[in-house]
XYZ file of C-alpha atoms in Angstrom:
722
model
C 0.027 -0.454 -0.232
C 1.439 3.562 -0.455
C 1.973 5.896 2.268
C -0.145 8.878 2.711
C 1.228 12.264 4.020
C -1.412 14.302 5.879
C 1.089 17.393 5.202
C 2.131 20.080 7.331
C 0.655 21.365 10.402
C 2.533 24.037 11.999
C 4.019 23.595 15.687
C 1.360 24.220 18.148
C -1.566 23.815 15.380
C -3.155 20.547 17.032
C -1.474 17.750 15.162
C -1.630 15.325 18.221
C -5.176 15.316 18.479
C -5.526 15.343 14.462
C -3.777 12.479 14.645
C -5.778 10.973 17.326
C -8.941 11.099 15.485
C -7.514 9.541 12.435
C -5.927 6.866 14.783
C -9.553 6.063 16.613
C -11.180 6.236 13.162
C -8.774 3.736 11.375
C -9.026 1.366 14.256
C -13.030 1.272 14.303
C -12.672 -0.346 10.349
C -13.417 -3.935 10.389
C -10.396 -4.392 8.049
C -7.694 -2.786 10.126
C -5.915 -5.031 13.084
C -3.821 -2.605 14.464
C -3.152 1.515 14.590
C 0.362 2.271 15.654
C 1.097 5.874 16.831
C 4.970 5.953 16.467
C 7.025 8.858 18.291
C 10.701 9.488 17.832
C 11.618 9.830 22.009
C 10.808 7.898 24.831
C 9.666 10.981 26.701
C 6.953 11.698 23.785
C 5.936 8.073 24.505
C 4.792 8.937 27.952
C 3.583 12.746 26.638
C 1.406 11.536 24.052
C -0.360 8.409 26.172
C -1.129 11.124 28.369
C -3.197 13.488 25.807
C -4.453 10.107 24.328
C -6.068 9.610 27.608
C -7.012 13.293 28.035
C -9.230 12.583 24.691
C -10.687 9.135 25.606
C -9.683 7.438 28.988
C -8.388 3.888 28.010
C -8.242 4.308 24.543
C -4.702 3.347 23.653
C -1.853 1.282 25.181
C 1.583 2.227 25.335
C 4.822 0.125 26.235
C 8.020 0.385 28.481
C 9.657 -2.093 26.288
C 9.715 -4.238 23.182
C 9.014 -6.964 25.517
C 5.561 -5.448 26.032
C 5.276 -4.206 22.722
C 5.529 -7.454 21.438
C 2.946 -8.746 23.330
C 0.431 -5.976 22.530
C 1.155 -7.196 18.938
C 0.623 -10.613 19.585
C -2.533 -10.739 21.860
C -6.007 -9.947 20.514
C -7.756 -6.673 20.852
C -9.689 -7.012 24.247
C -7.255 -9.840 25.179
C -6.037 -9.116 29.421
C -2.450 -8.134 29.106
C 0.030 -8.909 31.819
C -0.265 -5.329 32.998
C -4.003 -5.541 33.751
C -5.040 -3.171 30.995
C -7.162 -4.237 28.071
C -5.106 -4.782 24.570
C -6.357 -1.715 22.780
C -5.915 -1.681 18.806
C -4.191 1.437 18.904
C -0.697 1.143 20.294
C 1.821 3.887 21.077
C 5.511 3.221 20.780
C 8.805 4.700 20.124
C 10.247 3.925 16.477
C 13.206 2.484 18.437
C 11.173 -0.124 19.942
C 9.116 -0.680 16.671
C 12.771 -1.230 14.819
C 14.026 -3.269 17.365
C 10.617 -5.558 17.436
C 11.012 -6.153 13.717
C 14.280 -7.411 13.521
C 13.801 -9.671 16.783
C 10.487 -11.157 15.161
C 10.890 -12.022 11.465
C 7.810 -13.729 9.901
C 5.495 -12.339 12.774
C 1.702 -12.882 12.283
C 1.140 -8.953 12.323
C 3.312 -8.208 9.224
C 0.940 -10.020 7.257
C -1.952 -8.287 8.922
C -3.654 -4.933 7.794
C -1.856 -2.183 10.286
C -2.301 1.638 10.084
C 0.930 3.463 11.142
C 0.890 7.034 12.252
C 4.003 9.470 12.797
C 2.924 12.176 14.860
C 6.178 14.097 13.946
C 7.988 12.701 10.523
C 11.315 14.188 10.974
C 14.810 12.815 10.055
C 14.664 10.037 12.677
C 12.041 8.628 10.453
C 14.123 8.750 7.226
C 16.885 6.236 7.693
C 17.179 2.378 8.067
C 14.750 2.385 10.521
C 11.938 3.639 8.172
C 13.187 1.262 5.491
C 12.834 -1.691 8.157
C 9.454 -0.736 8.900
C 8.024 -0.552 5.309
C 9.832 -3.578 4.187
C 8.754 -5.289 7.321
C 4.748 -5.061 7.124
C 2.775 -6.327 3.733
C -0.182 -4.343 4.110
C -0.171 -0.943 5.614
C -0.925 2.523 5.585
C 1.758 4.812 6.194
C 0.953 8.850 7.703
C 2.810 11.392 8.640
C 2.351 14.274 10.992
C 4.969 17.305 11.083
C 5.178 21.005 11.636
C 8.323 21.277 10.098
C 8.467 19.001 6.550
C 11.828 18.466 4.967
C 11.850 20.244 1.428
C 14.390 19.673 -0.894
C 15.523 23.051 0.039
C 15.895 22.168 3.940
C 17.369 18.476 3.650
C 20.407 17.330 5.203
C 23.305 16.088 2.963
C 24.269 11.987 2.963
C 21.913 9.685 3.915
C 19.703 7.585 1.642
C 19.064 9.419 -1.543
C 15.416 8.294 -2.196
C 14.516 9.382 1.600
C 15.584 12.943 1.695
C 12.336 14.560 2.030
C 8.940 14.520 3.603
C 7.264 13.661 0.435
C 9.822 10.662 -0.325
C 9.343 9.340 3.031
C 5.448 9.437 3.422
C 3.941 10.078 0.102
C 1.875 12.930 -1.421
C 0.709 15.783 0.964
C -3.024 15.665 1.771
C -3.351 18.881 3.899
C -1.416 22.014 4.924
C -1.775 24.085 7.845
C 1.076 26.439 8.304
C 2.107 28.835 11.045
C 0.491 31.720 9.204
C -3.021 29.767 9.570
C -2.422 29.194 13.110
C -1.479 32.600 14.204
C -4.508 34.047 12.421
C -6.616 31.346 14.113
C -5.343 32.269 17.363
C -3.728 28.920 18.270
C -0.267 29.938 18.722
C 1.120 33.407 19.353
C 3.573 35.312 16.956
C 6.972 35.763 17.755
C 8.678 38.776 19.193
C 12.643 38.624 17.754
C 15.269 40.869 19.203
C 18.620 40.948 17.492
C 21.565 41.798 19.789
C 24.477 42.581 17.732
C 25.729 45.053 20.427
C 27.860 42.090 22.156
C 31.656 43.108 21.695
C 33.480 40.229 19.698
C 36.821 40.179 17.387
C 36.374 41.873 14.281
C 35.442 39.611 11.278
C 34.291 36.238 13.146
C 30.927 36.865 11.622
C 31.973 36.687 7.832
C 30.806 33.662 6.086
C 33.648 33.204 4.747
C 35.352 32.162 7.751
C 35.525 28.500 8.686
C 32.733 27.143 11.022
C 34.916 25.899 13.555
C 37.322 29.226 13.815
C 33.942 31.203 14.148
C 32.401 29.325 16.955
C 36.068 29.036 18.472
C 36.057 33.275 18.682
C 32.486 33.374 19.343
C 33.376 31.401 22.762
C 35.871 34.366 23.929
C 35.037 34.535 27.500
C 34.620 38.277 27.467
C 31.560 37.747 24.898
C 30.160 34.999 26.908
C 30.611 37.353 30.330
C 28.604 39.837 28.048
C 26.104 37.860 26.701
C 25.731 36.220 30.304
C 25.157 39.837 31.678
C 22.396 40.830 29.292
C 20.350 37.622 30.000
C 20.851 38.380 33.767
C 20.269 42.066 33.200
C 17.022 41.662 30.945
C 15.786 38.279 32.190
C 12.791 39.734 34.281
C 11.418 42.149 31.759
C 11.756 39.496 28.959
C 10.011 36.791 31.228
C 7.849 39.026 33.228
C 9.298 37.561 36.467
C 7.759 40.613 38.593
C 4.364 39.949 37.685
C 2.333 36.714 38.490
C -0.905 34.702 37.233
C -2.597 31.833 38.415
C -1.492 28.237 36.434
C -2.095 24.406 36.843
C 0.830 22.834 38.064
C 1.634 19.044 38.851
C 2.333 18.698 42.472
C 4.286 15.321 42.684
C 6.946 15.129 39.556
C 8.308 12.184 40.991
C 4.561 10.182 40.863
C 3.531 11.809 37.513
C 6.709 10.358 35.803
C 5.496 6.770 36.560
C 1.929 6.911 35.451
C 0.059 9.763 33.392
C -3.382 8.920 35.293
C -1.757 9.883 38.759
C -0.264 13.000 37.291
C -3.666 14.358 36.149
C -5.312 14.190 39.496
C -2.452 15.960 41.312
C -2.916 19.369 39.218
C -3.405 21.981 41.269
C -3.781 25.761 40.669
C -0.816 28.053 42.097
C -0.060 31.574 41.714
C 3.573 31.989 40.031
C 5.590 34.529 38.942
C 6.561 35.391 35.405
C 7.557 33.009 32.557
C 10.550 31.097 32.081
C 13.238 30.644 29.250
C 15.523 28.194 27.126
C 19.036 29.358 26.356
C 20.079 27.635 23.206
C 23.833 26.928 22.918
C 25.804 25.904 19.952
C 27.900 23.046 21.308
C 28.341 21.246 24.466
C 31.750 22.994 25.229
C 29.458 26.716 25.067
C 26.759 25.277 27.421
C 29.221 24.575 30.209
C 31.181 27.866 29.632
C 27.818 29.958 29.956
C 26.349 27.840 33.123
C 29.736 28.660 34.858
C 29.435 32.194 34.200
C 26.165 32.017 35.063
C 27.320 30.532 38.436
C 29.588 33.099 38.872
C 27.806 36.264 37.709
C 24.881 35.406 39.944
C 27.317 35.153 43.432
C 27.501 39.156 42.633
C 23.820 39.701 42.251
C 20.911 39.864 45.260
C 19.165 36.713 46.056
C 15.769 38.022 44.368
C 17.809 39.149 41.071
C 19.779 35.283 41.050
C 18.217 32.926 38.821
C 17.343 29.018 39.083
C 19.219 27.566 36.249
C 19.207 24.011 34.751
C 21.531 22.579 31.875
C 21.212 19.381 30.326
C 22.799 18.006 27.027
C 23.856 14.201 25.834
C 25.866 12.685 23.347
C 25.004 13.551 19.516
C 24.345 17.305 20.750
C 27.955 17.909 21.408
C 29.151 19.251 18.285
C 27.981 22.879 16.274
C 26.119 22.142 13.748
C 27.375 24.163 10.590
C 23.951 24.090 8.762
C 22.030 25.321 11.627
C 19.760 21.971 11.382
C 18.888 20.466 14.512
C 19.963 16.640 14.961
C 17.246 14.571 16.308
C 17.426 14.363 20.147
C 19.046 11.369 22.065
C 19.330 10.514 25.638
C 22.690 8.639 25.316
C 25.400 10.026 28.553
C 27.770 6.877 27.999
C 29.376 8.120 25.019
C 30.030 11.813 26.228
C 33.639 12.754 26.476
C 34.661 12.134 30.474
C 34.893 16.008 30.774
C 31.579 16.934 29.456
C 29.890 13.891 31.402
C 31.666 15.203 34.976
C 30.340 18.657 33.954
C 26.964 17.559 33.479
C 26.893 15.329 36.793
C 28.078 18.360 38.734
C 25.222 20.137 37.171
C 22.810 17.921 37.876
C 24.049 17.450 41.519
C 23.405 21.446 41.984
C 19.775 20.668 40.623
C 19.639 17.739 43.185
C 20.358 20.414 45.748
C 18.220 23.167 44.461
C 14.636 20.735 44.448
C 15.935 17.581 46.776
C 16.348 15.183 44.054
C 18.764 12.276 43.560
C 19.368 12.198 39.458
C 22.584 11.210 37.823
C 23.597 10.674 34.236
C 23.391 7.001 34.286
C 20.922 5.797 31.588
C 17.491 5.535 33.935
C 18.080 8.353 35.789
C 19.178 10.524 33.061
C 15.537 10.107 31.698
C 13.922 10.718 34.885
C 16.099 13.916 35.455
C 14.961 14.683 31.814
C 11.290 14.322 32.634
C 11.719 15.910 36.203
C 13.172 18.870 34.429
C 10.627 19.071 31.966
C 7.728 19.053 34.378
C 9.380 21.983 36.873
C 9.701 23.894 33.470
C 5.700 23.352 32.947
C 5.126 24.137 36.827
C 7.366 27.368 36.411
C 9.537 25.969 39.187
C 12.839 26.419 37.366
C 13.821 29.817 35.556
C 16.236 29.170 32.899
C 17.350 25.920 31.304
C 20.434 25.979 29.010
C 20.675 23.698 26.188
C 22.215 22.417 23.202
C 19.799 20.814 21.035
C 17.482 19.629 23.733
C 13.889 20.603 24.409
C 14.399 22.549 20.901
C 11.896 20.042 19.505
C 8.743 18.328 20.757
C 8.925 20.097 23.931
C 5.980 21.789 25.305
C 5.440 24.281 28.307
C 3.051 26.830 27.981
C 5.084 28.880 30.775
C 8.044 29.291 28.374
C 7.671 32.621 26.465
C 11.394 33.595 25.962
C 14.397 31.698 23.847
C 17.728 32.957 23.902
C 19.995 31.940 21.039
C 23.345 31.836 20.053
C 23.611 29.321 18.220
C 23.363 28.881 14.118
C 19.498 27.531 13.393
C 17.980 27.794 9.915
C 14.826 26.358 8.075
C 12.699 23.523 10.261
C 15.531 23.864 13.224
C 14.498 27.277 13.455
C 11.162 27.006 13.298
C 11.154 24.137 15.492
C 13.305 26.151 18.356
C 11.445 29.264 17.800
C 8.243 27.658 18.263
C 9.088 26.527 21.878
C 7.805 29.925 22.926
C 4.349 30.600 21.093
C 2.073 28.378 23.351
C -1.213 30.144 24.357
C -1.591 30.247 27.997
C -3.029 33.837 28.990
C -3.650 37.517 28.557
C -0.137 38.157 29.892
C 1.430 35.952 27.784
C 1.176 37.574 24.086
C 4.330 36.673 22.393
C 6.848 34.093 22.061
C 10.171 36.203 22.825
C 12.944 35.479 20.993
C 16.510 36.660 21.945
C 19.385 36.165 19.186
C 22.727 37.039 19.622
C 24.051 36.126 16.356
C 23.133 37.465 12.615
C 20.159 35.379 12.016
C 17.623 37.636 10.343
C 18.325 36.286 7.080
C 17.648 32.798 8.193
C 14.882 33.691 10.222
C 13.045 35.357 6.966
C 13.893 32.634 4.818
C 12.139 29.688 7.182
C 9.159 32.050 7.919
C 8.676 32.023 3.572
C 9.765 28.307 3.308
C 7.200 27.478 5.974
C 4.356 30.112 4.992
C 4.948 32.252 1.993
C 6.484 35.268 1.082
C 4.130 37.472 3.085
C 4.523 35.201 6.549
C 6.914 37.956 8.268
C 4.220 40.584 8.774
C 1.884 37.795 10.331
C 4.496 35.553 12.166
C 6.368 38.400 13.465
C 4.882 41.031 16.153
C 5.225 44.645 15.034
C 8.533 46.795 16.185
C 8.497 48.637 18.999
C 7.682 52.382 17.427
C 4.172 50.811 16.387
C 3.003 49.791 19.659
C 4.556 52.775 21.323
C 2.570 54.982 19.216
C -0.498 53.262 19.838
C 0.242 53.352 23.662
C 0.597 56.983 23.913
C -2.453 57.673 21.332
C -4.678 55.670 23.648
C -3.237 57.151 27.171
C -3.846 60.611 25.548
C -7.537 59.711 24.811
C -7.494 58.099 28.420
C -6.410 61.605 29.950
C -8.372 63.231 28.120
C -11.935 61.817 28.478
C -11.385 60.490 31.813
C -8.982 62.365 34.012
C -8.030 61.487 37.275
C -10.470 62.867 40.000
C -13.572 63.078 37.744
C -16.460 60.942 38.363
C -17.527 58.610 34.986
C -20.964 58.852 34.843
C -23.433 56.829 32.290
C -23.284 53.286 30.586
C -21.319 54.221 27.731
C -18.768 56.281 29.494
C -18.129 53.766 31.781
C -18.055 51.024 28.620
C -15.717 53.347 26.624
C -13.373 53.855 30.068
C -13.187 50.016 30.533
C -12.105 49.479 26.766
C -9.315 52.590 26.469
C -8.189 51.327 29.791
C -8.275 47.568 28.735
C -6.043 48.742 25.733
C -3.421 50.445 27.481
C -3.279 47.738 30.009
C -2.689 45.306 27.079
C -0.407 47.872 25.269
C 1.749 48.243 28.642
C 1.945 44.457 28.769
C 3.851 44.236 25.471
C 5.860 47.349 25.879
C 7.050 45.740 28.975
C 9.257 43.297 27.207
C 11.194 45.885 24.974
C 14.346 47.239 26.022
C 13.447 50.854 24.824
C 10.640 51.021 26.983
C 12.593 51.354 30.204
C 12.028 55.186 31.161
C 9.740 56.000 28.466
C 6.083 55.037 30.228
C 3.840 58.525 29.632
C 1.719 56.969 32.877
C 3.484 57.613 36.229
C 3.261 54.537 38.518
C 0.635 56.686 40.378
C -1.677 57.403 37.843
C -1.452 53.727 36.782
C -2.334 52.871 40.359
C -5.361 55.067 40.437
C -6.733 54.133 36.748
C -6.489 50.672 38.155
C -8.497 51.472 41.162
C -11.105 53.272 39.181
C -11.351 50.167 36.788
C -11.618 47.732 39.557
C -14.442 49.698 40.770
C -16.243 49.688 37.579
C -15.631 45.532 37.944
C -16.934 45.043 40.966
C -20.163 47.349 40.341
C -20.749 44.876 37.062
C -20.422 42.110 38.877
C -22.318 43.173 41.803
C -25.288 44.014 39.042
C -24.768 40.511 37.682
C -25.501 38.860 41.239
C -28.315 41.185 41.547
C -29.429 39.814 38.381
C -30.145 43.654 36.833
C -30.149 44.468 33.420
C -26.781 43.562 31.961
C -24.543 46.289 30.357
C -21.365 44.146 30.031
C -22.315 42.123 27.095
C -19.578 43.573 24.833
C -17.111 44.591 26.843
C -14.126 42.464 28.579
C -11.923 43.211 31.534
C -8.500 42.418 31.458
C -8.536 41.432 35.173
C -5.825 38.904 34.703
C -3.504 41.758 33.346
C -4.656 43.808 36.691
C -3.749 40.837 38.408
C -0.179 40.513 37.104
C 0.995 44.011 38.312
C -0.441 42.645 41.924
C 0.921 44.755 44.696
C 1.801 42.109 47.796
C 1.875 42.480 51.470
C 5.958 43.107 51.139
C 5.519 46.086 49.109
C 2.710 47.523 51.764
C 5.086 46.810 54.575
C 7.894 48.857 53.170
C 5.590 51.529 52.761
C 4.756 51.298 56.269
C 8.331 51.606 57.349
C 9.277 54.900 55.325
C 5.836 56.337 56.793
C 7.245 55.415 60.110
C 10.356 56.814 59.782
C 9.191 59.895 57.763
C 6.504 60.645 60.908
C 6.243 64.166 61.906
C 7.665 65.795 58.954
C 4.451 65.819 56.552
C 6.298 63.401 54.213
C 4.047 60.483 56.207
C 0.884 61.599 54.989
C 2.151 61.453 51.568
C 3.290 57.755 52.030
C -0.200 56.957 54.073
C -2.214 58.467 50.928
C 0.238 56.195 48.657
C -0.618 53.013 50.745
C -4.351 53.790 50.395
C -3.754 53.938 46.485
C -1.855 51.010 46.529
C -4.121 48.736 47.933
C -7.191 50.291 46.179
C -5.364 49.363 43.228
C -4.735 45.612 44.208
C -7.559 42.769 43.399
C -6.378 41.185 46.521
C -5.696 43.623 48.951
C -8.951 45.967 48.184
C -10.866 43.327 49.796
C -8.791 43.491 52.830
C -8.443 47.257 53.185
C -10.024 47.134 57.223
C -6.727 44.889 57.836
C -4.373 46.952 56.473
C -5.959 50.520 57.650
C -6.327 49.242 61.276
C -2.863 48.137 60.715
C -1.210 51.161 59.756
C -3.039 53.327 61.993
C -1.921 51.342 65.124
C 1.804 50.414 64.067
C 4.086 51.620 66.901
C 7.404 53.333 66.436
C 9.341 50.526 67.975
C 9.804 47.024 67.076
C 10.303 45.803 63.425
C 7.055 46.253 61.595
C 7.063 42.830 59.693
C 6.954 41.445 63.464
C 3.998 43.758 64.272
C 2.150 42.883 61.034
C 2.732 38.940 61.672
C 1.312 39.485 65.268
C -1.589 41.842 64.260
C -2.900 39.621 61.360
C -2.510 36.328 64.059
C -4.749 38.473 66.613
C -7.031 39.174 64.100
C -7.505 36.083 62.452
C -7.437 34.122 65.810
C -10.610 36.486 66.835
C -12.755 36.374 63.642
C -12.398 32.392 63.768
C -13.623 32.549 67.169
C -15.946 34.771 66.098
C -17.378 32.164 63.479
C -17.032 29.360 66.105
C -19.325 30.713 68.573
C -21.935 32.310 65.556
C -22.186 28.658 63.950
C -22.027 26.574 66.772
C -18.876 24.416 65.741
C -16.397 22.224 67.522
C -13.838 24.725 68.538
C -10.861 22.085 68.716
C -11.582 20.644 65.543
C -12.117 23.739 63.763
C -8.984 25.361 64.624
C -7.251 22.040 63.571
C -9.284 22.180 60.085
C -8.071 25.713 59.459
C -4.434 24.966 60.269
C -4.328 22.256 57.674
C -5.976 24.445 55.197
C -3.339 26.837 55.451
C -0.781 24.404 55.182
C -2.113 22.767 52.510
C -3.078 25.828 50.644
C -6.600 24.765 50.005
C -10.027 24.579 52.193
C -11.475 20.820 52.113
C -14.934 21.225 51.475
C -15.792 17.729 49.800
C -16.829 14.294 51.757
C -16.768 14.333 55.704
C -14.316 17.063 56.532
C -16.668 19.639 57.108
C -19.025 17.617 58.981
C -16.770 16.382 61.474
C -16.377 20.538 63.093
C -20.117 20.795 63.022
C -22.036 19.959 65.926
C -23.914 16.784 66.452
C -27.411 16.086 64.743
C -29.951 14.769 66.998
C -30.836 10.987 65.366
C -34.559 12.271 65.112
C -34.363 15.510 63.374
C -31.053 14.735 60.928
C -31.836 16.019 57.923
C -33.642 19.320 59.215
C -31.731 22.384 58.273
C -28.346 20.208 58.181
C -27.719 20.896 54.468
C -28.825 24.607 55.259
C -26.062 24.653 58.158
C -23.383 23.008 56.373
C -23.817 25.487 53.363
C -23.510 28.621 55.642
C -20.109 26.993 57.361
C -18.784 26.415 54.009
C -19.258 29.666 52.967
C -18.097 31.250 56.097
C -14.668 29.576 56.279
C -14.263 29.834 52.677
C -14.438 33.333 52.942
C -12.154 33.403 56.070
C -9.425 31.400 54.227
C -9.551 33.851 51.052
C -9.499 36.701 53.461
C -6.177 35.523 55.706
C -4.373 32.882 53.580
C -2.647 35.279 51.469
C -2.052 37.565 54.448
C -0.395 34.577 56.068
C 2.535 34.499 53.244
C 0.700 31.584 51.723
C 0.364 32.764 48.440
C 3.876 32.106 46.944
């Protein structure tokens, strides 16, 4: 049977979902014996299985060894496997396991059956001997290939089988195309914002295309240049990744368990507020990665703790040389063949990681793979700031929290698109672009890749507008805001309220984007105080609209969108308020304390979380003494208020005092209030066996509402939000 190539689906466009549906439909055809979904890396095996189970639980089987794959291909569909799972017609496996099975099972009956083989990412790993082995072994097959970065004649590599150099040669005619332009237009992925940083000092002539590649790479490793690139990243990291902002994100809380079972991992997700996004740093070689890792450690020693980054490092054999053609090699997990110095260095870096997170990984085969999984999950959880890589993580790795790629390596064609596309997964309204910061002359390569995988007009869609366009639009919106809605003037009337919300929403969105540009520093046309005061007005309107909704009044906000996530990202925390209180206390009596007192009020009003706790902040500010540490006084004040308020709830609802206090302590410890099961019932007073149902449900509801309100009021103030 001839192979079929569904064509190019750009990265992030839903290839896995589309290929799953194709696999599911094929598996239900009476003539099809098995559907093999083939991936090219072990971590993608696990990742795909988790995706499939989310689409349709139990619809497919994966395997951890060729032996298990053989059992799945031998036993009939519906039979019980040794693992206890039912044998499914869809099998997820790696190309390596499938190739090993073929070589070890010549004449197996599955080769005569009707098999549909689907490749999720048909990169170059499917173009070699393994691809030939598969297509020779199976007699009746349909072969499908999905890829976001197809190989054309223009971007094919030299060497190898001359009949298997392009995607079309390996997988047949293209059935469908969905380009990166389509995905961005449909808002399935984000556009890129590219900074070309060419102010880094380097020896003259090193970018000359005539200089042999190895000499150019040696020159680019000049210690002075390494130090300057590192200093730039450290200086601009918070700006590019918005590390000073925050947002709510679902995280997997037990990484070790999630590595063993995808089902358990899904049940361990919980919402947490995290700070900013994270980044990858793509380096040209293992030598370069090591030099940069050392430089980061050295420079961070001179920084205050708040400015230091959690930096990881990963590489493996096969990614140990610079790629002259800028094409990424397929990822491998082999550390045994690393040179001793490179492996020892990686071992030390993994030990730094172990010290950071309390883990116990090393470079041995199994532990290195688990290190990869743990590192990737911590990237997705936003627990690590920056990972230095050579080729790893630049293809196939998806983390919505990743928004920035620093590049100091040659990239081109599909390798460039694959690497850039690590950054443009949609997460929330705060993340507007995939940030690419390039320390090499890759502008021509970027434009060529976009033209190849889009068309000649792709750049205007795929690459975000320049700073000047955003700043001009921002200045125009701010001018309109100041002219139409001066601070202190009441906004009266439905239409004016709508207009204010829309205009200030635009200001929030544009300010969020401009904050990623180096040029915006010191150029904001609104002062910090004006930002706070306008946010306060915005939040007042938001509260009014929500009250109208609750009261089921006539709705006026059907065509109004509140950018509350963008307000929350500049959330003012308790530490900032306490700092202002400390300054106010020091200035008491000279007039400046009144200004600081007003500043505290403005800051609280501009904070979505603190404005609901205004009474606590105001009472503390009025009661703070001239002696003693402010933060200690705050903790004592909050503890007393919290205990008094909990006692009032206990008295009013007649709850069991000891059990209720233990229940609340557990809630603050676990960062969530457990309202399911019998947890609430154990703190309520006993119910008469003759009147068990009367009012019990209403009473339980009142208890849940009271304790939920109490928990939300005091949790962040108790230091549990981060």
